[in-house]
C-alpha positions as a LaTeX table, in Angstrom:
\begin{tabular}{lrrr}
\hline
Residue & $x$ (\AA) & $y$ (\AA) & $z$ (\AA) \\
\hline
Unk1 & 0.00 & 0.00 & 0.00 \\
Unk2 & 2.86 & 2.39 & 0.83 \\
Unk3 & 4.36 & 1.71 & $-2.62$ \\
Unk4 & 1.06 & 2.69 & $-4.25$ \\
Unk5 & 0.91 & 5.86 & $-2.18$ \\
Unk6 & 4.52 & 6.71 & $-2.99$ \\
Unk7 & 3.89 & 6.14 & $-6.71$ \\
Unk8 & 0.90 & 8.48 & $-6.58$ \\
Unk9 & 3.01 & 11.11 & $-4.85$ \\
Unk10 & 5.62 & 10.88 & $-7.59$ \\
Unk11 & 2.93 & 11.38 & $-10.23$ \\
Unk12 & 1.93 & 14.69 & $-8.71$ \\
Unk13 & 5.44 & 15.89 & $-8.00$ \\
Unk14 & 4.78 & 19.05 & $-9.97$ \\
Unk15 & 3.59 & 20.57 & $-6.70$ \\
Unk16 & 6.68 & 21.10 & $-4.56$ \\
Unk17 & 7.62 & 22.90 & $-1.40$ \\
Unk18 & 9.97 & 25.84 & $-1.42$ \\
Unk19 & 12.14 & 23.70 & 0.87 \\
Unk20 & 11.11 & 20.06 & 0.60 \\
Unk21 & 13.65 & 19.02 & 3.23 \\
Unk22 & 11.79 & 20.88 & 5.97 \\
Unk23 & 8.06 & 21.18 & 5.32 \\
Unk24 & 6.07 & 23.44 & 7.63 \\
Unk25 & 4.93 & 22.03 & 10.96 \\
Unk26 & 1.25 & 22.43 & 10.13 \\
Unk27 & $-0.71$ & 22.07 & 6.91 \\
Unk28 & $-3.98$ & 23.97 & 6.62 \\
Unk29 & $-6.80$ & 22.92 & 4.29 \\
Unk30 & $-9.21$ & 25.78 & 3.68 \\
Unk31 & $-12.92$ & 25.36 & 3.07 \\
Unk32 & $-12.40$ & 26.72 & $-0.47$ \\
Unk33 & $-9.80$ & 24.04 & $-1.21$ \\
Unk34 & $-12.00$ & 21.33 & 0.25 \\
Unk35 & $-15.00$ & 22.53 & $-1.79$ \\
Unk36 & $-13.28$ & 21.50 & $-5.02$ \\
Unk37 & $-14.29$ & 18.25 & $-6.68$ \\
Unk38 & $-12.54$ & 15.43 & $-4.84$ \\
Unk39 & $-10.72$ & 12.36 & $-6.06$ \\
Unk40 & $-7.52$ & 10.73 & $-4.87$ \\
Unk41 & $-5.49$ & 12.46 & $-7.59$ \\
Unk42 & $-7.17$ & 15.84 & $-6.97$ \\
Unk43 & $-6.49$ & 15.61 & $-3.23$ \\
Unk44 & $-2.84$ & 14.81 & $-3.81$ \\
Unk45 & $-2.56$ & 17.99 & $-5.89$ \\
Unk46 & $-3.60$ & 20.05 & $-2.85$ \\
Unk47 & $-0.38$ & 21.24 & $-1.25$ \\
Unk48 & $-1.56$ & 20.66 & 2.35 \\
Unk49 & $-2.57$ & 17.06 & 1.60 \\
Unk50 & 0.57 & 16.39 & $-0.38$ \\
Unk51 & 2.66 & 17.92 & 2.40 \\
Unk52 & 1.12 & 15.89 & 5.20 \\
Unk53 & 1.38 & 12.65 & 3.22 \\
Unk54 & 5.04 & 13.33 & 2.36 \\
Unk55 & 5.85 & 14.08 & 5.98 \\
Unk56 & 4.03 & 10.94 & 7.14 \\
Unk57 & 5.82 & 8.81 & 4.52 \\
Unk58 & 9.16 & 10.02 & 5.90 \\
Unk59 & 8.19 & 8.51 & 9.28 \\
Unk60 & 5.30 & 6.09 & 8.76 \\
Unk61 & 5.22 & 5.11 & 12.44 \\
Unk62 & 4.02 & 8.64 & 13.28 \\
Unk63 & 0.41 & 9.83 & 13.51 \\
Unk64 & $-1.48$ & 12.45 & 11.54 \\
Unk65 & $-3.60$ & 14.75 & 13.69 \\
Unk66 & $-6.64$ & 16.31 & 12.02 \\
Unk67 & $-7.44$ & 19.39 & 14.11 \\
Unk68 & $-10.97$ & 20.63 & 13.41 \\
Unk69 & $-13.52$ & 23.07 & 14.76 \\
Unk70 & $-15.39$ & 21.85 & 17.81 \\
Unk71 & $-18.72$ & 21.69 & 15.99 \\
Unk72 & $-20.82$ & 19.08 & 14.21 \\
Unk73 & $-19.72$ & 20.48 & 10.83 \\
Unk74 & $-16.06$ & 20.42 & 11.89 \\
Unk75 & $-16.37$ & 16.83 & 13.08 \\
Unk76 & $-18.03$ & 15.76 & 9.82 \\
Unk77 & $-15.33$ & 17.49 & 7.75 \\
Unk78 & $-12.57$ & 15.83 & 9.80 \\
Unk79 & $-14.23$ & 12.44 & 9.39 \\
Unk80 & $-14.46$ & 12.85 & 5.62 \\
Unk81 & $-10.83$ & 13.97 & 5.46 \\
Unk82 & $-9.82$ & 10.97 & 7.57 \\
Unk83 & $-11.67$ & 8.65 & 5.17 \\
Unk84 & $-9.83$ & 10.19 & 2.20 \\
Unk85 & $-6.45$ & 9.82 & 3.91 \\
Unk86 & $-7.25$ & 6.14 & 4.53 \\
Unk87 & $-8.19$ & 5.73 & 0.86 \\
Unk88 & $-4.76$ & 7.16 & $-0.01$ \\
Unk89 & $-3.11$ & 4.40 & 2.02 \\
Unk90 & $-2.61$ & 5.87 & 5.49 \\
Unk91 & $-3.72$ & 3.38 & 8.15 \\
Unk92 & $-6.77$ & 4.57 & 10.08 \\
Unk93 & $-5.05$ & 3.87 & 13.39 \\
Unk94 & $-2.41$ & 6.45 & 12.41 \\
Unk95 & $-4.97$ & 9.26 & 12.09 \\
Unk96 & $-6.33$ & 11.09 & 15.12 \\
Unk97 & $-9.12$ & 13.65 & 15.02 \\
Unk98 & $-8.86$ & 16.47 & 17.53 \\
Unk99 & $-11.60$ & 19.02 & 18.15 \\
Unk100 & $-10.31$ & 22.47 & 19.06 \\
Unk101 & $-12.18$ & 25.56 & 20.19 \\
Unk102 & $-9.34$ & 27.59 & 18.60 \\
Unk103 & $-9.75$ & 26.01 & 15.15 \\
Unk104 & $-11.72$ & 28.25 & 12.74 \\
Unk105 & $-14.80$ & 26.75 & 11.07 \\
Unk106 & $-13.39$ & 27.49 & 7.61 \\
Unk107 & $-10.26$ & 25.32 & 7.83 \\
Unk108 & $-8.78$ & 22.08 & 9.11 \\
Unk109 & $-5.19$ & 21.83 & 10.31 \\
Unk110 & $-3.11$ & 18.72 & 9.71 \\
Unk111 & $-0.06$ & 17.87 & 11.83 \\
Unk112 & 2.29 & 14.92 & 12.03 \\
Unk113 & 3.16 & 13.74 & 15.53 \\
Unk114 & 6.39 & 11.82 & 15.57 \\
Unk115 & 6.88 & 9.10 & 18.18 \\
\hline
\end{tabular}
C-alpha cells in the first residue's frame, strides 16, 4: 500500500515545497480548497494534503492529527478527510481527530506527531 501511495506522490510531484527538506509544521486545508471536486489524484494535488502525506511517509510510524472546529460540521469534515487519507493508504489507526475551540470553522489543520 505504501508503494502505491509513494507512486501516486511521484505522479503529482509538480507541486513542490519551497524547501522540501523541511516542510512546515502544520498544513492547513481551507474550506475553499475542500469545496473543489474530490478524487484521490485531486487531493494529492492540494499542497496541504501532499505535504502531510510526504511528511508521514518520511516517518510512517508517526500519527497524523486532524485538528478541526469543535462543531458538528467540523467533526463531519474531519471524518471525511480521515476517510480520504485512509483511501490514499494511510492506516486509520495512524490518524487522530482532535476538536479544538481555537480552530476556525473554515479550515482544518493537519499535523504529524512523531513518536
